[in-house]
Short mmCIF file of C-alpha atoms in Angstrom, two decimals:
data_model
loop_
_atom_site.label_atom_id
_atom_site.label_comp_id
_atom_site.label_asym_id
_atom_site.label_seq_id
_atom_site.Cartn_x
_atom_site.Cartn_y
_atom_site.Cartn_z
CA UNK A 1 52.86 13.13 -54.74
CA UNK A 2 52.10 9.41 -55.67
CA UNK A 3 54.52 6.58 -55.30
CA UNK A 4 53.49 3.15 -57.08
CA UNK A 5 55.59 0.40 -55.99
CA UNK A 6 55.35 -2.98 -57.87
CA UNK A 7 57.23 -6.23 -58.86
CA UNK A 8 56.83 -8.21 -55.65
CA UNK A 9 55.90 -11.75 -55.55
CA UNK A 10 56.69 -15.29 -54.48
CA UNK A 11 60.22 -16.48 -55.33
CA UNK A 12 62.27 -19.44 -54.37
CA UNK A 13 65.59 -18.86 -52.18
CA UNK A 14 68.36 -17.88 -54.48
CA UNK A 15 65.93 -16.26 -57.01
CA UNK A 16 65.59 -12.85 -58.19
CA UNK A 17 63.17 -10.13 -58.32
CA UNK A 18 63.07 -6.34 -59.55
CA UNK A 19 61.03 -3.76 -57.77
CA UNK A 20 59.83 -0.76 -59.26
CA UNK A 21 58.85 2.65 -57.75
CA UNK A 22 57.12 5.12 -60.08
CA UNK A 23 56.86 8.50 -58.87
CA UNK A 24 54.64 11.32 -60.01
CA UNK A 25 53.14 14.68 -58.93
CA UNK A 26 56.22 16.35 -57.45
CA UNK A 27 58.38 19.06 -58.67
CA UNK A 28 61.52 18.63 -56.45
CA UNK A 29 64.56 19.14 -58.63
CA UNK A 30 66.57 16.94 -56.31
CA UNK A 31 65.30 14.15 -53.95
CA UNK A 32 66.11 10.97 -52.52
CA UNK A 33 64.30 7.86 -52.89
CA UNK A 34 64.37 4.97 -50.38
CA UNK A 35 63.43 1.40 -50.21
CA UNK A 36 62.36 0.06 -46.98
CA UNK A 37 60.81 -3.23 -45.81
CA UNK A 38 58.82 -4.44 -42.93
CA UNK A 39 58.31 -8.19 -41.87
CA UNK A 40 55.39 -9.06 -39.56
CA UNK A 41 56.31 -8.00 -36.02
CA UNK A 42 59.39 -6.23 -36.93
CA UNK A 43 60.41 -2.50 -37.36
CA UNK A 44 60.48 -0.87 -40.61
CA UNK A 45 63.98 -1.29 -42.08
CA UNK A 46 65.90 0.88 -44.59
CA UNK A 47 67.21 -1.36 -47.37
CA UNK A 48 68.76 1.15 -49.84
CA UNK A 49 68.49 4.52 -51.20
CA UNK A 50 69.63 6.62 -54.21
CA UNK A 51 70.02 10.37 -54.83
CA UNK A 52 68.61 11.92 -57.89
CA UNK A 53 71.33 14.33 -58.32
CA UNK A 54 74.38 12.30 -58.40
CA UNK A 55 73.11 8.69 -58.04
CA UNK A 56 74.95 8.08 -54.98
CA UNK A 57 73.67 5.24 -53.05
CA UNK A 58 73.50 3.28 -49.68
CA UNK A 59 72.65 -0.23 -48.74
CA UNK A 60 71.79 -2.07 -45.63
CA UNK A 61 74.62 -4.62 -44.57
CA UNK A 62 72.25 -7.31 -44.99
CA UNK A 63 71.70 -6.80 -48.72
CA UNK A 64 75.10 -5.54 -49.84
CA UNK A 65 76.22 -7.45 -52.81
CA UNK A 66 72.81 -8.84 -53.41
CA UNK A 67 70.62 -5.79 -54.09
CA UNK A 68 71.29 -3.02 -56.51
CA UNK A 69 69.38 0.29 -56.71
CA UNK A 70 69.12 2.17 -59.84
CA UNK A 71 67.13 5.20 -61.31
CA UNK A 72 65.57 6.33 -64.61
CA UNK A 73 64.93 10.02 -64.00
CA UNK A 74 63.10 10.34 -67.51
CA UNK A 75 60.63 7.86 -66.21
CA UNK A 76 60.85 9.04 -62.52
CA UNK A 77 61.33 5.38 -61.58
CA UNK A 78 63.70 3.84 -59.26
CA UNK A 79 64.35 0.03 -59.33
CA UNK A 80 65.61 -2.53 -56.98
CA UNK A 81 67.09 -5.50 -58.41
CA UNK A 82 67.09 -8.11 -55.79
CA UNK A 83 69.37 -11.22 -56.39
CA UNK A 84 70.14 -14.22 -54.15
CA UNK A 85 67.15 -13.71 -52.26
CA UNK A 86 66.92 -15.45 -48.87
CA UNK A 87 63.83 -16.22 -46.66
CA UNK A 88 64.68 -13.51 -44.30
CA UNK A 89 64.18 -11.14 -47.21
CA UNK A 90 60.71 -11.68 -46.97
CA UNK A 91 58.68 -8.45 -46.10
CA UNK A 92 56.34 -5.83 -47.44
CA UNK A 93 58.73 -3.42 -49.41
CA UNK A 94 58.08 0.17 -49.61
CA UNK A 95 59.42 3.12 -51.51
CA UNK A 96 59.41 6.59 -50.05
CA UNK A 97 60.54 9.99 -51.36
CA UNK A 98 62.33 12.63 -49.56
CA UNK A 99 64.47 15.79 -49.80
CA UNK A 100 68.23 15.56 -50.47
CA UNK A 101 69.19 15.82 -46.92
CA UNK A 102 67.43 12.41 -46.11
CA UNK A 103 70.56 10.84 -47.36
CA UNK A 104 72.34 11.83 -44.26
CA UNK A 105 70.30 9.55 -41.94
CA UNK A 106 68.70 7.64 -45.11
CA UNK A 107 67.49 4.58 -42.93
CA UNK A 108 65.25 6.80 -40.72
CA UNK A 109 61.83 6.47 -42.06
CA UNK A 110 60.69 9.94 -40.52
CA UNK A 111 63.22 11.53 -42.89
CA UNK A 112 60.80 10.79 -45.92
CA UNK A 113 57.68 12.81 -46.82
CA UNK A 114 55.71 10.51 -49.06
CA UNK A 115 55.32 6.65 -49.20
CA UNK A 116 54.11 4.09 -51.61
CA UNK A 117 51.53 1.52 -50.83
CA UNK A 118 54.07 -1.50 -50.57
CA UNK A 119 54.59 -4.63 -52.35
CA UNK A 120 54.84 -8.13 -50.90
CA UNK A 121 58.17 -10.14 -51.34
CA UNK A 122 57.84 -13.68 -50.20
CA UNK A 123 60.93 -15.80 -50.36
CA UNK A 124 60.03 -19.57 -49.91
CA UNK A 125 60.50 -23.07 -51.24
#
């Protein structure tokens, strides 16, 4: 299983970025893909997740109303649209894939089986 995260970069406060997570090499009919982030010296934090079966989603309180997760099953790709970015959103963003029951405790990293390499998002003027 491979997850390729991309789309990070440097953006000014208030700006937008769209992250992509392309998944390959798995045969699970149903799964959950989560986005996590980790700032220097901080714990890895769950940002959002989406189910492949019914597109149900979860968001961390800190990003609700600003971030939107979506999926394209035909491309096995999940997107994270990030708007109104703040300096505190600066982190390495990771995507991860897990079984359907990962949704129950979606913010727990250990519930996911495979991780992408991370993409750096820097929000700064």
